[in-house]
Coordinates of C-alpha atoms and ligand atoms in Angstrom, one line a residue:
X28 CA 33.7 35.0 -8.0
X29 CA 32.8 36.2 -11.8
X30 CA 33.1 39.4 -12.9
X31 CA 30.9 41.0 -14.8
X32 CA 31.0 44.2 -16.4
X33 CA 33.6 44.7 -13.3
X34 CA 30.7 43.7 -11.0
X35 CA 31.9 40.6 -9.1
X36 CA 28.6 38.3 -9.8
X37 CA 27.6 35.7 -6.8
X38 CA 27.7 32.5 -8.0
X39 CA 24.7 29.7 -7.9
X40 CA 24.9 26.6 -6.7
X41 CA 25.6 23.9 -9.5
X42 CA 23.0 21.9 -8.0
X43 CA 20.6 24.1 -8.7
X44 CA 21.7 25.7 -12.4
X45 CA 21.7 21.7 -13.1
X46 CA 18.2 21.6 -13.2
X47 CA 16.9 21.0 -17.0
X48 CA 12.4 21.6 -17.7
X49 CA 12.4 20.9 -21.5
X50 CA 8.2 21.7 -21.5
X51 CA 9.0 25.9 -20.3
X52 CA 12.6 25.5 -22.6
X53 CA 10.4 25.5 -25.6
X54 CA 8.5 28.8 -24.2
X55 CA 11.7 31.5 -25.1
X56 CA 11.3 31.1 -28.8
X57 CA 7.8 31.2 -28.7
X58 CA 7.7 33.9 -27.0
X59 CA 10.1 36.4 -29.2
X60 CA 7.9 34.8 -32.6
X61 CA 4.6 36.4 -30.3
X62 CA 6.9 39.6 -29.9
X63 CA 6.7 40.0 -33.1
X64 CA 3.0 39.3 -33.7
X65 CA 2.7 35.8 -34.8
X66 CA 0.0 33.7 -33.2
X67 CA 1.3 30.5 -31.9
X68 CA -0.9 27.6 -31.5
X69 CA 0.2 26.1 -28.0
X70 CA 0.0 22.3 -27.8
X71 CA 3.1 21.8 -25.0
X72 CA 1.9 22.6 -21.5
X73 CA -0.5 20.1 -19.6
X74 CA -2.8 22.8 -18.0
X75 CA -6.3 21.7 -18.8
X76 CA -7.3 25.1 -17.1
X77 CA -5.9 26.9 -19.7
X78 CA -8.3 25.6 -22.1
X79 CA -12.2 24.8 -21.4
X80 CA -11.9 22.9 -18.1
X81 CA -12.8 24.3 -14.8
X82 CA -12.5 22.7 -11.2
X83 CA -16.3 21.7 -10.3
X84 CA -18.5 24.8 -8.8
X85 CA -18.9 23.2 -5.2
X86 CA -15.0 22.8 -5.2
X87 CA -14.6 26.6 -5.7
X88 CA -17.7 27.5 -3.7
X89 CA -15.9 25.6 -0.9
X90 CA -12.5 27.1 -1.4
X91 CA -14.1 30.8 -1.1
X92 CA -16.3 30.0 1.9
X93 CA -12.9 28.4 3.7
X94 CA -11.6 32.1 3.5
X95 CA -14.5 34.0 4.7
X96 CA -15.2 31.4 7.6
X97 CA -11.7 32.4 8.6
X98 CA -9.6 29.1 8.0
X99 CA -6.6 31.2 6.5
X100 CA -4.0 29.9 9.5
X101 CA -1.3 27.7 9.7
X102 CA -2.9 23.8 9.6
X103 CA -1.0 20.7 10.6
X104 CA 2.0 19.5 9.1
X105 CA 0.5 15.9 8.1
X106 CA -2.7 18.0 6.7
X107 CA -6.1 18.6 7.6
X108 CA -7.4 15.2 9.4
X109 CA -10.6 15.8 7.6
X110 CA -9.2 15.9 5.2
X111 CA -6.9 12.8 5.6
X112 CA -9.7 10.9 6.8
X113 CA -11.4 11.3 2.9
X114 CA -8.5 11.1 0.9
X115 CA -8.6 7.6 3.1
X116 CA -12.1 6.8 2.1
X117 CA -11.5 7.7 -1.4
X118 CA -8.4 5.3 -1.8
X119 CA -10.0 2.5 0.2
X120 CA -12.7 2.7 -2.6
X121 CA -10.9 3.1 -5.6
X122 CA -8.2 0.7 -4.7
X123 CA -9.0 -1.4 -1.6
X124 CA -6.5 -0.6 0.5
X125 CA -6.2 -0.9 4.2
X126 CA -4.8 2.7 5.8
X127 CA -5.9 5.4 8.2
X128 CA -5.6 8.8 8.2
X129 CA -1.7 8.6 9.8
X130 CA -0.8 6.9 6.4
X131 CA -1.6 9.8 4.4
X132 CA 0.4 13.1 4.1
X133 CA -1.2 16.4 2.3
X134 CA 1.4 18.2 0.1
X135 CA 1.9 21.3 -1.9
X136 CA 0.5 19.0 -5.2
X137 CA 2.6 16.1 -6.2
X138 CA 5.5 17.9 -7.1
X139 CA 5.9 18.2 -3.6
X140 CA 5.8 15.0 -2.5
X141 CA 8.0 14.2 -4.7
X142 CA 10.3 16.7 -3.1
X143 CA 9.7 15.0 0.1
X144 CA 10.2 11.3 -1.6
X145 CA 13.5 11.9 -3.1
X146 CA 14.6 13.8 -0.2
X147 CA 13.6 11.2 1.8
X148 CA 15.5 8.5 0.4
X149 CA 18.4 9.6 -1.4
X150 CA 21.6 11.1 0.0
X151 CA 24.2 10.9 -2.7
X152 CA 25.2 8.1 -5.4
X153 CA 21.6 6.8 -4.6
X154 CA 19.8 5.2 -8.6
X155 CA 16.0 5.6 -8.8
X156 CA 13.8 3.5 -12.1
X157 CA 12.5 6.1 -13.1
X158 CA 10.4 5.2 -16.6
X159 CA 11.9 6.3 -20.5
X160 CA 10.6 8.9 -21.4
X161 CA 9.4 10.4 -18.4
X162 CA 7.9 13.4 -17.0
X163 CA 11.2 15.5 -16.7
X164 CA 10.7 16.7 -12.6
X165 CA 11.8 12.9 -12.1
X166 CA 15.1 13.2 -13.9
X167 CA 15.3 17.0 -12.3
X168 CA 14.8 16.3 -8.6
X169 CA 16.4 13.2 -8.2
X170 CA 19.9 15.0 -9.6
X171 CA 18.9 17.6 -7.5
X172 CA 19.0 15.8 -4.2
X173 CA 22.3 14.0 -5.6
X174 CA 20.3 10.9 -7.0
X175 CA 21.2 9.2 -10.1
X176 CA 18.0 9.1 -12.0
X177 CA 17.8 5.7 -14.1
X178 CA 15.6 5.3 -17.4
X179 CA 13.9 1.7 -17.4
X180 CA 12.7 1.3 -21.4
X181 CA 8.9 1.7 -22.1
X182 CA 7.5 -0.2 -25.3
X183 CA 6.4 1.7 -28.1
X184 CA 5.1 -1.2 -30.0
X185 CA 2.9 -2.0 -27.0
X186 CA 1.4 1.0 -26.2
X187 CA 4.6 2.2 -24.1
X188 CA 4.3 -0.8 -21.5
X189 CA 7.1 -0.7 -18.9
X190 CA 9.9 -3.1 -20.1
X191 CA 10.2 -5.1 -16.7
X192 CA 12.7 -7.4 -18.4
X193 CA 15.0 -4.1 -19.0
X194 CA 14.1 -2.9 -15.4
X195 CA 15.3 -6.0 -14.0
X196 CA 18.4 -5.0 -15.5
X197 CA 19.3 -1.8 -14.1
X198 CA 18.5 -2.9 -10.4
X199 CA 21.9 -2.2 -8.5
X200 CA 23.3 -2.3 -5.0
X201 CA 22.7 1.6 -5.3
X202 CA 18.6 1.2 -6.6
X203 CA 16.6 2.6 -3.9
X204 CA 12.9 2.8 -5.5
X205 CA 10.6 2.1 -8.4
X206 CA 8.8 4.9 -10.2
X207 CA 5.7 4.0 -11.9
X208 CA 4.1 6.8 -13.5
X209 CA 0.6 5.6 -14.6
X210 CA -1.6 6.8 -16.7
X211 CA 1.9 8.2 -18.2
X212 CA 3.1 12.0 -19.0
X213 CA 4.5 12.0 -21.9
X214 CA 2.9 8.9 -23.8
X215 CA -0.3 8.4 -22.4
X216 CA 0.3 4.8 -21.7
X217 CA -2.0 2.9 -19.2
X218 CA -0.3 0.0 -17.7
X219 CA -1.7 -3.5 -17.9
X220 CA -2.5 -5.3 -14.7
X221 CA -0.2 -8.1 -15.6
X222 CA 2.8 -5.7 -16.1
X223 CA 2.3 -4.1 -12.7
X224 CA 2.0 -7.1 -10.7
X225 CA 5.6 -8.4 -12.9
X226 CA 6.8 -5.1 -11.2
X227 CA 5.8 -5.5 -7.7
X228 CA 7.4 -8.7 -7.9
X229 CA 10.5 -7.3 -9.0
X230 CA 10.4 -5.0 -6.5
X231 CA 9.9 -7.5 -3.6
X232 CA 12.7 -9.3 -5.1
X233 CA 14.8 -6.7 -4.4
X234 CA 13.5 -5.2 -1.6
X235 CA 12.3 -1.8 -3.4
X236 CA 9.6 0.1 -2.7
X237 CA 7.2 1.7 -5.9
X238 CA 6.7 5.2 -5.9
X239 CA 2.8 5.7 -7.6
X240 CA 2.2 8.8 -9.4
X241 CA -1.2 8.1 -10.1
X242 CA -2.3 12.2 -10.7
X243 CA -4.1 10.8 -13.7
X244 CA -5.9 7.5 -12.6
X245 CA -9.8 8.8 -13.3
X246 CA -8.5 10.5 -16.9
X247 CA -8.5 7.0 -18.9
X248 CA -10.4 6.3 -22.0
X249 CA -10.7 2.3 -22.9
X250 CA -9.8 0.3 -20.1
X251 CA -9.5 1.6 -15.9
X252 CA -6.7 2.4 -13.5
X253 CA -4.9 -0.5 -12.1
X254 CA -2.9 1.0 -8.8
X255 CA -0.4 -1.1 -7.3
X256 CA -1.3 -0.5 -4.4
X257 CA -3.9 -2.5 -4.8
X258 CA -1.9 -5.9 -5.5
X259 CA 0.6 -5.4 -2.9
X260 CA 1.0 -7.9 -0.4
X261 CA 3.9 -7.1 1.5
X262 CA 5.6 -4.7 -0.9
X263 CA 5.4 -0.9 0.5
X264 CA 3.7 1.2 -2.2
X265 CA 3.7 5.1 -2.3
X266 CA 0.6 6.3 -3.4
X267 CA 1.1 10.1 -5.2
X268 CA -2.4 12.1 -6.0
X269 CA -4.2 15.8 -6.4
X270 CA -6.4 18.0 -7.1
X271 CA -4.3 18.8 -10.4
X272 CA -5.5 16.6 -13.2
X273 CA -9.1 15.0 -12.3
X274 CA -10.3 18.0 -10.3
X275 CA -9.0 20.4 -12.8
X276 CA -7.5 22.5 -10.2
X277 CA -3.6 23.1 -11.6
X278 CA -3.2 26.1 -9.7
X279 CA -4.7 25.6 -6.1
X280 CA -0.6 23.8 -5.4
X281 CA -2.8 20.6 -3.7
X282 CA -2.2 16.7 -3.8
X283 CA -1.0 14.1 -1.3
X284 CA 0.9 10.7 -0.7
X285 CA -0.1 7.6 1.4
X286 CA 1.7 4.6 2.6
X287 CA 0.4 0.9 1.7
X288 CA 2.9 -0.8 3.7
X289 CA 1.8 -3.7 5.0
X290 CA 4.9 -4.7 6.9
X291 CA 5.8 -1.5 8.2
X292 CA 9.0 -1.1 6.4
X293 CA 8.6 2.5 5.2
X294 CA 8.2 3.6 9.3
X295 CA 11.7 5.4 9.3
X296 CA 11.4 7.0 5.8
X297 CA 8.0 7.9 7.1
X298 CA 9.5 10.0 10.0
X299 CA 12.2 11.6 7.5
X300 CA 9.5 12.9 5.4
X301 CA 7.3 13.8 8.6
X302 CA 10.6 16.3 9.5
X303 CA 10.7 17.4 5.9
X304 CA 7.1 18.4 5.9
X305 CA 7.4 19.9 9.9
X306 CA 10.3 22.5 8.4
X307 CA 7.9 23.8 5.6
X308 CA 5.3 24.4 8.2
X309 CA 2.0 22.8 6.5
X310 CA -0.2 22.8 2.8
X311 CA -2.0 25.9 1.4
X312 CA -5.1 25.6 4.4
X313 CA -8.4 26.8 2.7
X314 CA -7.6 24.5 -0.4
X315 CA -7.7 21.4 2.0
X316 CA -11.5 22.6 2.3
X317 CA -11.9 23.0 -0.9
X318 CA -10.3 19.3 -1.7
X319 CA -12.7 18.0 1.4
X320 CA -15.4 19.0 -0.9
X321 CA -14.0 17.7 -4.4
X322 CA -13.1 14.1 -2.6
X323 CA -16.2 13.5 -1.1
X324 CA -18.7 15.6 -3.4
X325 CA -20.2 14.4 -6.7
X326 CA -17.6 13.4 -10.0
X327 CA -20.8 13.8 -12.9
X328 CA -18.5 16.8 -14.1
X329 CA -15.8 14.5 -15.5
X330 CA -18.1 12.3 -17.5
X331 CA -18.9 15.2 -19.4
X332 CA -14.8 16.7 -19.7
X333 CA -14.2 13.3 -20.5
X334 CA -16.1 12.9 -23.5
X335 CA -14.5 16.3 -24.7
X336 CA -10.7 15.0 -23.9
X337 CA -11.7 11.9 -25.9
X338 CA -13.3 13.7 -29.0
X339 CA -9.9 15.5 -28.7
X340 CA -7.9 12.2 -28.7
X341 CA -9.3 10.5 -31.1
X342 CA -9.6 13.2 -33.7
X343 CA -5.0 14.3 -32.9
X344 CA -4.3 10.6 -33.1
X345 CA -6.4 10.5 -36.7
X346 CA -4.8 13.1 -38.3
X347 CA -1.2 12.4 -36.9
X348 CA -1.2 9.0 -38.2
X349 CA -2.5 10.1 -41.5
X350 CA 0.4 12.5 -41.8
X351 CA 3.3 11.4 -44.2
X352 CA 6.9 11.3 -41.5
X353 CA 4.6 10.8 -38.5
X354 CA 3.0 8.1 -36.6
X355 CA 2.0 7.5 -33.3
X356 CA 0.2 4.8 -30.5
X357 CA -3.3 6.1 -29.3
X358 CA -2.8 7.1 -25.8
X359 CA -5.1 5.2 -23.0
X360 CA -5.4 8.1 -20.6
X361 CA -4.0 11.5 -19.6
X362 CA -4.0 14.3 -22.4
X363 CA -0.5 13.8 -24.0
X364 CA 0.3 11.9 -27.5
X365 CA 3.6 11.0 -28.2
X366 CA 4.5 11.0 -32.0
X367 CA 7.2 9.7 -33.6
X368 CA 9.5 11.8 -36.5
X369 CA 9.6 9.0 -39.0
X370 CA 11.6 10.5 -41.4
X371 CA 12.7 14.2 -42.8
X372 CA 15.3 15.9 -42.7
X373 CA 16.0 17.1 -39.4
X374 CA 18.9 16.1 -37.1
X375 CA 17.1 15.9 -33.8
X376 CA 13.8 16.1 -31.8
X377 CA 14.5 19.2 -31.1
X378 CA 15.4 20.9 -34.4
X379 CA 12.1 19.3 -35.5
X380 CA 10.2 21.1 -32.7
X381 CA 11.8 24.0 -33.5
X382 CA 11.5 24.1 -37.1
X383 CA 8.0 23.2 -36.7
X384 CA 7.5 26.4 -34.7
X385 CA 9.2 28.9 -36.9
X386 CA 7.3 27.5 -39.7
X387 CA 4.1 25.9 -38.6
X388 CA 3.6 28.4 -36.0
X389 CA 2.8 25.1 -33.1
X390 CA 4.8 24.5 -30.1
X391 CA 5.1 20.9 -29.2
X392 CA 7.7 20.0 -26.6
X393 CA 10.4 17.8 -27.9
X394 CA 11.0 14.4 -27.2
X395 CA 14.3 14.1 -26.0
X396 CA 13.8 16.8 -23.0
X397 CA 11.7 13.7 -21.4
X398 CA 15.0 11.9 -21.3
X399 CA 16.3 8.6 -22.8
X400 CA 13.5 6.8 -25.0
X401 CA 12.4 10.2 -26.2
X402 CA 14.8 10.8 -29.0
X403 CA 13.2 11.6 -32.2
X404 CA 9.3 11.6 -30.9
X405 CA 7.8 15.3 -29.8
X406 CA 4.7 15.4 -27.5
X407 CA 1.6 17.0 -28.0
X408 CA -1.6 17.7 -25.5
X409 CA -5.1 17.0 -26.6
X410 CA -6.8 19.9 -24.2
X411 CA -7.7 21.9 -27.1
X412 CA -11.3 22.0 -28.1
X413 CA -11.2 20.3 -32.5
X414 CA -11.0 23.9 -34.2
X415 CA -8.1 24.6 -32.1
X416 CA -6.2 21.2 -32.9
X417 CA -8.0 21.0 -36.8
X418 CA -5.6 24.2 -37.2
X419 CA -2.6 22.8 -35.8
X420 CA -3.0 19.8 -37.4
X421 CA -3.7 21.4 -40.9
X422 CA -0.8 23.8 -40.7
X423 CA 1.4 20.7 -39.6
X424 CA 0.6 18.5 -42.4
X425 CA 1.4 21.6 -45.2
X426 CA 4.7 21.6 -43.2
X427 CA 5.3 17.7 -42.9
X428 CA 4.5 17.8 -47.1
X429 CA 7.0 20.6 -47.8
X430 CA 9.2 19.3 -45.8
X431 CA 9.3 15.9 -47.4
X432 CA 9.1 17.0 -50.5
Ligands
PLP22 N1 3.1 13.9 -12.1 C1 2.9 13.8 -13.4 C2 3.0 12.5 -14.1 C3 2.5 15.0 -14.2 O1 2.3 14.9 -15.5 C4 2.4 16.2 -13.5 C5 2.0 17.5 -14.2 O2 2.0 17.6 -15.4 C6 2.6 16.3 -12.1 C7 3.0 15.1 -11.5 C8 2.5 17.5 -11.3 O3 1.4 17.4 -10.5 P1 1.1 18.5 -9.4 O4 0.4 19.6 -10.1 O5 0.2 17.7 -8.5 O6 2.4 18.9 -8.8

């Protein structure tokens, strides 16, 4: 025991005050500058709700109409079969695959089927690829449940492609899964076709199955989606999706995972995360209507959001590149740009972010709380509509020019 104040304190668990979220770090300072009535411009959390994005109207007319009908009990475990059976229909269309409603499990949004992933596979010492940099839950949960989260290198030179060569690499006796997070939080990457089927063959080398966090697959600009699950043969891919990113619904807690396992070699993993998901009873039940209706209803609304993310995009990755100290690759899909600190005179990402803050008023989110590869680059969102960003921007580059005399 502590004392504190001659209270004796109860102690957390190490496990738990382990657990590092660089994008809500950044929030603390931010906050006491508002405090004192300064007007931040926000550009570090991915919540296109925040700005001017909206689930569609027949998603949220579905969602109330599950309430007043009365479907506010306690569902299935595995999910809502109807459910299941469109998340099926939607996957077999946008990737070809061959599953049935059995292979699919509804979670609390992707974060927690990554809970169930992780805690499905690891039990201590265990080494996940997980990509460099990479959206920081990865790093988090797989410490969490005792894991030993390892960074395969992404190539900034080529649009942050996985290094495959590198990944080959850091396969050990202890790697237990592949993480491929595509489109990719924090650099926006889209992987090529050719890259993905170098690491399915990796993984059937070793006998690894790929976790897919495809949360972003619709939200790409140039080219389309490639899922892996769509060149397996025989090597099991985890499919991860919601209703977060395409159907603009952050805060409805809804997304899913399926199985493309061809040979069946998943089936006892399967049944660990079938017991993981039986002890937290089952997902949110009136948003499983509600994502009935998104899955199988009409997707014109994204044509037109879009358009708006990639006015957005190409107007950030303009004026970031035109800046003196700063450069950047244009990201292929999501809403995240990942900029490089060429040159000034601070010491780390993170005294840049911070300066930039106290004196530029923006909150990015540095670099380096990504993980390894993120040293010395800070990411920014797109979600704001061009005033928003043309203010940022401006205020940055006065910054960037002071500070670089
Ligand atoms: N995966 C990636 C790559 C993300 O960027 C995010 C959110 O930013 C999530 C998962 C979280 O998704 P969900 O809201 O479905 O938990």
């Amino acid at each position: 025991h502590d004392l504190c104040g001659g209270v004796v304190m109860i102690r957390p668990s190490n496990r738990a005050m382990g657990i590092e979220y660089a994008i809500r770090d950044v929030v603390l300072p931010a906050r006491e500058l508002e405090k004192q009535g300064i007007k931040i411009i926000k550009l570090n959390i991915g919540d296109p709700v925040k700005f001017d994005f909206q689930p569609p109207e027949h998603m949220k007319k579905a969602y109330c109409e599950a309430i007043m009908e009365g479907h506010n009990y306690y569902g299935d475990s595995e999910g809502d079969k109807e459910l299941r059976e469109a998340i099926v229909e939607r996957e077999k269309k946008k990737n070809g695959v061959d599953i049935t409603p059995e292979d699919v499990q509804v979670t609390a949004a992707v974060t927690e089927a990554l809970q169930f992933i992780f805690g499905a596979l690891i039990d201590g010492g265990e080494e996940i690829l997980i990509p460099g940099p990479s959206y920081p839950p990865y790093v988090g949960l797989v410490k969490f449940y005792g894991g030993v989260p390892k960074a395969y290198k992404t190539i900034e030179e080529e649009g942050w492609q996985p290094d495959v060569d590198d990944m080959r690499r850091k396969v050990t006796d202890k790697t237990k899964a592949i993480a491929v997070i595509n489109p990719n939080n924090p650099t926006g990457a889209l992987y090529e076709k050719k890259t993905l089927q170098e690491i399915i063959d990796l993984a059937g080398e070793y006998d690894l199955p790929i976790i897919s966090d495809e949360i972003y697959d619709f939200m790409t600009y140039e080219g389309k989606h490639v899922s892996p699950s769509s060149l397996t043969k025989d090597v099991p891919v985890i499919v991860m999706n919601g209703l977060s990113k395409i159907y603009f619904a952050t805060g409805w807690r809804l997304g899913y995972m399926c199985f493309i396992d061809p040979e069946n070699k998943l089936a006892e993993v399967r049944e660990a995360i079938g017991k993981l998901a039986r002890i937290r009873l089952c997902p949110n039940t009136p948003a499983q209507k509600a994502a009935i209706a998104g899955l199988r209803g009409p997707m014109d609304y994204l044509e037109e959001y879009m358009a708006k993310l990639k006015e957005r995009r190409d107007y950030i990755y303009k004026r970031l590149n035109e800046m003196p100290g700063i450069s950047t690759q244009k990201p292929q899909g999501a809403f995240y740009i990942f900029p490089k600190i060429e040159e000034g005179p601070w010491k780390s990402d993170k005294e840049f972010v911070l300066d930039v803050l106290h004196n530029a008023h923006v909150l990015f989110v540095h670099g380096s709380g990504f993980g390894e590869g993120g040293e010395m680059h800070f990411r920014s969102i797109f979600l704001a509509p061009v005033p928003v960003l043309e203010e940022a921007m401006d205020n940055l580059e006065k910054f960037m020019k002071e500070r670089l005399g």
